[in-house]
Amino acid sequence: MHLNAPLAITLLLGAVVHAAPAPAPQDSAATTSVASEVTTTTLPDGATTTLPVAASTDTAVASGQLDDLAAFALTLANSSVAASSKQKRGGCTLANLSIRREWGTLSSAEREAYTSAVNCLLAKNANTPSSLIPGAKSRFDDFVGTHINQTMTIHYTGTFLAWHRYFTWSYEQALRNECGYTGTQPYWNWAQTAQTGLETSPIFDGSATSMSGNGAQVSGEGDVVLGGGGGLPEIDLPPGTGGGCVTSGPFKNMSVNLGPVSLGLTNGSTISNGDGLTYNPRCLKRDLTTAINQRYANATSVVHQILKPQEIYDFQMTMQGYPGSGDIGVHGGGHYSIGGDPGRDLFVSPGDPVFYLHHAMIDRTWWIWQLLDLKDRTGAAGISGTGTFLNSPPSPNTTMDTPIDLGYATSPIYANPTYKMSDLLSTTSGPFCYIYL
Ligand SMILES: [Cu+2]
């Protein structure tokens, strides 16, 4: 059976580059005055801070800009939680607020606690009935299967960001509630690995405190080819430095059970195994490609992603890549810089445990952007799109009332696993209570 996979991968590419002057960020928090390259913003406590208005093309400078934006978001998020705590509204208070951190800032013990919990999910039985997804063998696979089944209704849709926020949070909750993990979901700051290279980073160095390393080196790899359908130009992505099975670190023995559905190979072809839901155990492969990280998800890309889009439509399209633009955005940049199988498969990508570090950074980027204009960007004006991939086939607009259901990924301990979009737009109200450091 054939899903709409070629279209899916196809969408990411092209040749026309959008270039427009970067407008100043809008900030509802307080008075803002615009200087030539920075705005001066007054924080709720009366202190002032300066924020960049456009991404520096110097990635070292942009890295500092990203830190400044993140620090601003943190301050505002903290004060909004403090204010709502005083009003005794909602269950999120400074006392129970959880803080997500960058992988490299965790202690060795914290990193090992995280990967041990992931291995616990990999060892636990699936909740998904085998009549629905015969290949889902583990609790970890419940998440992969849910993502496969919903791929065409959660990418290039109005639900993209909220769905993946809820998905990542649910995975974090499963690690905590079902596998004894006491920490929070770490994230992968692409801006840092663009500077250091992937292979030597704390995430991918292959040590016992990493998320496992590269795949074994495969020689003679060619390009991965995206797109080319619908009259759009192709995008050629270079191969990485691995390509084979992961041989080191906590996940060197893991079995990838589901997929492939739309897996880009380094000979330019794409392969699938039917609908990807049958049992197809194989090793985890990676093909770390720092060049892709540096091209699409460097510090300048991330700051540009946060500062340039003023509307959610533009924010989402920039992040995933405007079809035909030649850009795959920071979302595609992260996914394809991991490479391998299932890293290059839009449907099965959560089958590599590092997916959740990547999507935590996607979520952090959205979180920072939301805090630059919190009221609009966590309300109805913060939603754009429909329920189908690039609205194909046409479907109704996503609204605040659109339900999001993660199926068997959701822990059975939650009585009501279905939330609406309106529950998922803020990280500090509704079911969520977390911020990013
Ligand atoms: Cu996804």
XYZ file of C-alpha atoms and ligand atoms in Angstrom:
438
model
C 0.000 0.000 0.000
C 1.259 3.411 -0.880
C 0.988 6.434 1.334
C 1.591 9.810 -0.090
C 5.245 9.571 0.731
C 6.926 10.941 -2.358
C 4.903 14.108 -2.022
C 5.948 14.359 1.584
C 9.620 14.307 0.996
C 9.210 16.203 -2.118
C 7.940 19.167 -0.534
C 11.045 20.355 0.941
C 12.834 22.169 -1.885
C 13.537 24.593 -4.589
C 15.353 27.552 -5.836
C 13.744 30.865 -5.200
C 15.183 32.530 -2.166
C 12.960 34.843 -0.192
C 14.777 37.973 0.762
C 13.036 40.745 2.564
C 14.194 43.234 5.160
C 13.786 41.930 8.677
C 11.216 43.847 10.667
C 11.636 44.567 14.344
C 10.279 41.950 16.732
C 7.001 42.853 18.331
C 6.871 42.787 22.025
C 3.742 43.104 24.025
C 5.561 43.001 27.330
C 6.330 46.642 27.539
C 7.602 49.740 25.876
C 9.998 49.057 23.091
C 12.219 51.522 21.321
C 14.026 50.603 18.157
C 17.626 51.544 17.562
C 19.503 50.576 14.436
C 20.185 46.915 15.261
C 18.617 46.366 18.638
C 15.425 47.160 20.452
C 15.424 48.237 24.052
C 12.706 46.473 25.973
C 11.484 47.101 29.480
C 10.861 43.934 31.413
C 7.974 43.459 33.836
C 10.284 44.143 36.788
C 11.283 47.491 35.332
C 14.724 46.452 34.168
C 15.623 47.010 30.536
C 17.263 44.699 28.063
C 18.266 44.977 24.430
C 17.241 42.506 21.768
C 18.482 42.136 18.201
C 16.091 43.043 15.390
C 17.767 40.986 12.667
C 20.023 37.949 12.547
C 23.722 38.642 12.205
C 25.349 36.877 9.270
C 28.336 36.258 11.555
C 27.378 32.999 13.260
C 29.481 33.784 16.343
C 27.547 37.023 16.796
C 24.258 35.275 15.982
C 25.011 32.704 18.663
C 25.121 35.516 21.209
C 21.895 36.944 19.778
C 20.218 33.585 20.285
C 21.408 33.508 23.898
C 20.001 37.024 24.429
C 16.634 36.066 22.938
C 16.478 32.907 25.036
C 17.347 34.840 28.190
C 14.598 37.346 27.424
C 12.089 34.530 26.869
C 13.114 32.922 30.142
C 12.650 36.140 32.100
C 9.233 36.813 30.591
C 8.071 33.214 31.023
C 9.147 33.228 34.658
C 7.343 36.458 35.385
C 4.165 35.299 33.685
C 4.174 32.094 35.733
C 4.869 34.098 38.905
C 1.959 36.425 38.107
C -0.481 33.617 37.429
C 0.698 31.802 40.567
C -0.313 34.852 42.576
C -3.721 34.802 40.995
C -3.935 31.102 41.817
C -4.955 30.302 38.272
C -3.860 27.147 36.550
C -1.685 24.441 38.020
C 1.652 25.792 36.842
C 3.623 27.630 39.509
C 7.261 28.533 40.042
C 7.383 25.636 42.494
C 6.449 22.953 39.971
C 7.772 24.567 36.798
C 10.158 22.217 35.047
C 13.215 23.442 33.197
C 14.450 21.835 30.000
C 18.166 22.123 29.360
C 20.662 21.718 26.553
C 22.212 18.222 26.460
C 25.786 19.403 26.957
C 24.898 21.250 30.160
C 23.595 18.097 31.856
C 25.911 16.193 34.184
C 27.137 12.770 33.118
C 24.759 11.183 35.616
C 21.821 13.173 34.251
C 22.595 12.170 30.671
C 22.909 8.521 31.607
C 19.644 8.698 33.547
C 17.968 9.986 30.406
C 19.342 7.335 28.046
C 18.629 4.603 30.608
C 15.018 5.707 30.711
C 14.859 5.637 26.902
C 16.252 2.101 26.956
C 13.525 1.269 29.484
C 10.850 2.482 27.038
C 12.542 0.399 24.345
C 12.333 -2.665 26.594
C 8.735 -2.230 27.752
C 5.906 -3.826 25.823
C 3.851 -1.745 23.436
C 0.365 -0.579 24.337
C -0.661 -0.498 20.686
C -2.703 -3.601 19.773
C -0.810 -5.712 17.257
C -3.975 -5.824 15.166
C -3.478 -2.085 14.572
C 0.308 -1.852 14.230
C 1.811 -5.344 14.090
C 5.382 -4.020 14.101
C 5.000 -1.973 17.281
C 6.824 -4.101 19.827
C 7.893 -1.590 22.483
C 6.472 1.353 24.371
C 8.942 3.437 22.363
C 7.317 2.078 19.198
C 3.922 3.371 20.346
C 5.296 6.848 19.614
C 6.859 5.883 16.288
C 3.653 4.201 15.125
C 1.508 7.164 16.111
C 3.796 9.486 14.139
C 3.730 7.213 11.065
C -0.052 7.005 11.128
C -0.519 10.765 11.404
C 2.365 12.044 9.268
C 0.206 13.470 6.497
C -1.965 15.389 8.972
C 0.741 16.846 11.262
C 3.338 18.330 8.881
C 2.647 21.454 6.835
C -0.623 21.694 8.761
C -2.031 24.037 11.374
C -1.237 21.460 14.030
C 2.457 20.937 13.219
C 4.016 22.829 16.116
C 1.391 22.030 18.752
C 1.234 18.365 17.789
C 4.992 17.925 18.102
C 5.017 19.902 21.357
C 2.421 17.575 22.817
C 4.155 14.513 21.363
C 7.545 15.456 22.850
C 5.938 16.272 26.191
C 4.079 12.945 26.228
C 7.344 11.121 25.580
C 8.964 13.046 28.442
C 6.034 12.087 30.683
C 6.354 8.431 29.680
C 10.061 8.502 30.592
C 9.167 9.985 33.967
C 6.006 8.123 34.862
C 6.735 4.753 33.318
C 10.524 4.522 33.526
C 11.454 6.370 36.698
C 13.224 9.271 35.034
C 13.319 12.314 37.295
C 14.806 14.847 34.865
C 13.302 16.805 31.982
C 13.467 16.511 28.194
C 16.856 17.815 27.011
C 17.288 19.678 23.731
C 19.876 19.852 20.932
C 21.031 23.382 20.153
C 21.815 23.147 16.428
C 23.598 26.491 16.562
C 26.266 24.921 18.774
C 26.837 21.784 16.710
C 27.048 23.907 13.554
C 30.095 25.490 15.169
C 31.674 22.415 16.747
C 30.719 19.717 14.274
C 28.338 16.898 15.141
C 30.767 14.019 15.639
C 32.611 15.574 18.584
C 29.555 17.082 20.277
C 28.358 15.732 23.640
C 25.178 14.529 21.892
C 26.848 12.499 19.155
C 30.389 11.716 20.374
C 29.499 8.059 20.894
C 30.490 8.009 24.566
C 28.432 6.427 27.331
C 27.072 9.890 28.120
C 26.015 10.644 24.541
C 22.895 9.830 22.532
C 25.112 7.335 20.659
C 27.415 8.320 17.854
C 27.688 8.163 14.109
C 26.946 5.141 11.959
C 29.822 3.034 10.673
C 31.477 4.678 7.714
C 30.093 3.681 4.322
C 32.165 4.624 1.316
C 30.923 5.758 -2.047
C 27.755 7.443 -0.875
C 26.109 9.901 -3.224
C 23.602 12.657 -2.577
C 20.203 12.385 -0.994
C 17.716 13.896 -3.404
C 14.622 15.654 -2.110
C 11.738 16.867 -4.147
C 11.535 17.053 -7.861
C 7.774 16.430 -7.850
C 5.043 18.865 -8.787
C 7.343 20.810 -11.054
C 9.534 21.910 -8.173
C 13.294 21.760 -8.452
C 15.146 19.064 -6.528
C 17.358 19.665 -3.541
C 20.518 17.613 -3.332
C 21.864 16.996 0.140
C 25.401 15.710 0.595
C 26.072 12.396 2.351
C 27.591 12.432 5.817
C 30.565 10.764 7.448
C 28.760 7.580 8.553
C 25.882 5.828 6.852
C 25.956 2.406 8.525
C 24.806 0.988 11.845
C 25.424 2.959 15.023
C 28.261 1.164 16.814
C 28.739 3.089 20.036
C 26.915 4.521 23.001
C 23.642 3.667 24.747
C 21.685 2.774 21.594
C 24.246 0.706 19.709
C 22.140 -2.428 20.115
C 18.717 -0.941 19.617
C 16.329 -2.366 17.083
C 14.399 -0.071 14.753
C 11.166 -2.021 14.268
C 8.902 0.108 12.070
C 9.302 1.575 8.598
C 10.743 2.589 6.297
C 7.952 4.579 4.652
C 9.731 7.320 2.755
C 13.416 6.831 3.387
C 15.848 8.883 1.329
C 18.951 6.918 0.388
C 22.363 8.183 -0.675
C 21.903 6.943 -4.230
C 19.157 9.487 -4.786
C 16.308 6.991 -4.419
C 13.598 6.661 -1.798
C 12.447 3.337 -0.390
C 9.504 2.073 1.628
C 8.301 -1.126 3.215
C 4.616 -0.797 2.479
C 2.864 1.251 5.098
C 5.793 0.827 7.494
C 3.635 -0.735 10.189
C 4.836 -4.322 9.927
C 7.705 -5.755 11.972
C 10.950 -4.976 10.209
C 13.733 -5.126 12.802
C 17.066 -3.591 11.772
C 19.887 -1.577 13.240
C 19.755 2.151 13.890
C 21.735 3.916 11.161
C 23.133 7.439 11.188
C 25.011 9.522 8.673
C 26.039 12.624 10.595
C 26.285 15.519 8.158
C 27.685 18.657 9.715
C 27.528 20.429 6.340
C 23.708 20.219 6.419
C 23.619 21.445 10.023
C 25.866 24.367 9.023
C 23.889 25.268 5.955
C 20.312 25.101 7.250
C 20.468 25.244 11.038
C 23.361 27.471 12.024
C 23.034 30.262 14.586
C 22.071 32.792 11.901
C 19.329 30.455 10.629
C 17.915 30.052 14.122
C 17.919 33.767 14.947
C 16.442 34.539 11.521
C 13.743 31.945 12.209
C 12.881 33.729 15.456
C 13.122 37.356 14.301
C 11.927 37.499 10.731
C 8.477 35.831 10.635
C 5.813 38.050 12.144
C 2.902 35.728 11.442
C 2.530 32.090 12.377
C 2.059 31.103 8.735
C 5.467 32.496 7.834
C 7.030 31.058 10.989
C 5.840 27.530 10.184
C 6.738 27.696 6.506
C 10.199 29.091 7.229
C 10.776 26.331 9.742
C 9.735 23.499 7.415
C 10.943 25.176 4.212
C 8.752 26.912 1.645
C 8.282 24.376 -1.167
C 10.326 25.618 -4.086
C 12.493 27.901 -1.957
C 15.544 25.681 -1.896
C 15.531 25.851 1.885
C 14.565 22.970 4.187
C 14.436 25.182 7.269
C 15.845 24.424 10.693
C 13.375 21.538 10.985
C 14.653 19.775 7.886
C 18.188 20.907 8.679
C 18.204 19.057 11.981
C 16.535 15.919 10.646
C 18.763 15.548 7.598
C 21.957 16.321 9.488
C 21.270 13.183 11.576
C 20.793 11.193 8.387
C 20.587 7.437 8.156
C 17.598 5.228 8.879
C 15.123 6.319 10.176
C 16.654 9.822 10.381
C 15.901 10.632 6.740
C 12.356 9.273 6.848
C 9.693 11.924 7.438
C 7.303 9.269 8.717
C 9.594 7.139 10.893
C 12.068 9.750 12.201
C 10.966 9.342 15.873
C 12.529 5.871 15.579
C 15.905 7.504 16.313
C 15.873 8.539 19.985
C 17.655 11.806 19.174
C 14.433 12.919 17.427
C 13.146 14.153 20.779
C 16.183 16.356 21.407
C 15.716 17.844 17.949
C 12.018 18.472 18.461
C 12.614 19.969 21.894
C 14.785 22.553 20.103
C 12.028 23.092 17.528
C 9.688 23.661 20.440
C 12.168 25.982 22.182
C 12.474 28.053 19.015
C 8.682 28.361 18.842
C 8.583 29.152 22.588
C 11.049 32.033 22.187
C 9.124 33.353 19.179
C 5.833 33.155 21.088
C 7.249 35.112 24.013
C 8.181 38.010 21.723
C 4.451 38.638 21.303
C 2.920 36.334 23.835
C -0.728 37.252 23.705
C -1.195 37.007 19.954
C 1.084 34.054 19.476
C -0.546 31.861 22.120
C -4.069 32.735 20.976
C -6.152 32.150 17.864
C -3.816 34.414 15.872
C -1.068 31.908 16.641
C -2.691 29.212 14.486
C -2.565 28.960 10.693
C -3.175 26.080 8.340
C -5.505 23.159 7.803
C -5.596 19.510 8.788
C -3.787 18.158 5.726
C -0.267 18.364 4.322
C -0.065 21.670 2.402
C -3.857 21.442 2.417
C -3.797 18.458 0.080
C -6.447 17.179 -0.077
C -8.298 20.310 1.057
C -9.511 20.219 4.667
C -10.980 22.615 7.242
C -8.830 25.226 8.954
C -7.201 24.285 12.225
C -8.796 26.250 15.079
C -8.472 26.596 18.842
C -11.001 23.768 19.138
C -9.235 21.287 16.867
C -8.565 18.112 18.883
C -5.127 16.519 19.002
C -5.011 12.821 19.751
C -1.786 10.871 20.169
C -3.473 7.496 20.250
C -1.466 4.778 21.959
C 1.520 7.049 22.510
C -0.393 8.653 25.336
C 0.128 7.051 28.691
C -2.955 5.173 29.902
C -2.560 6.935 33.247
C -4.105 10.064 31.729
C -7.855 9.941 31.973
C -8.463 12.323 29.108
C -5.733 12.009 26.528
C -7.283 14.299 23.951
C -6.453 17.978 24.150
C -7.509 20.829 21.919
C -5.174 23.237 20.154
C -6.075 25.882 22.745
C -4.571 23.665 25.458
C -1.251 23.323 23.668
C -0.214 26.844 22.674
C 1.374 27.820 25.987
C 4.068 25.816 27.778
C 2.981 27.166 31.146
C -0.773 26.703 31.105
C -3.036 23.863 30.140
C -1.324 20.504 30.634
C 2.196 21.914 30.291
C 4.405 23.549 32.870
C 7.913 23.952 31.530
C 10.384 26.483 30.236
C 13.759 26.334 28.502
C 17.078 27.387 29.967
Cu 7.024 14.932 12.726
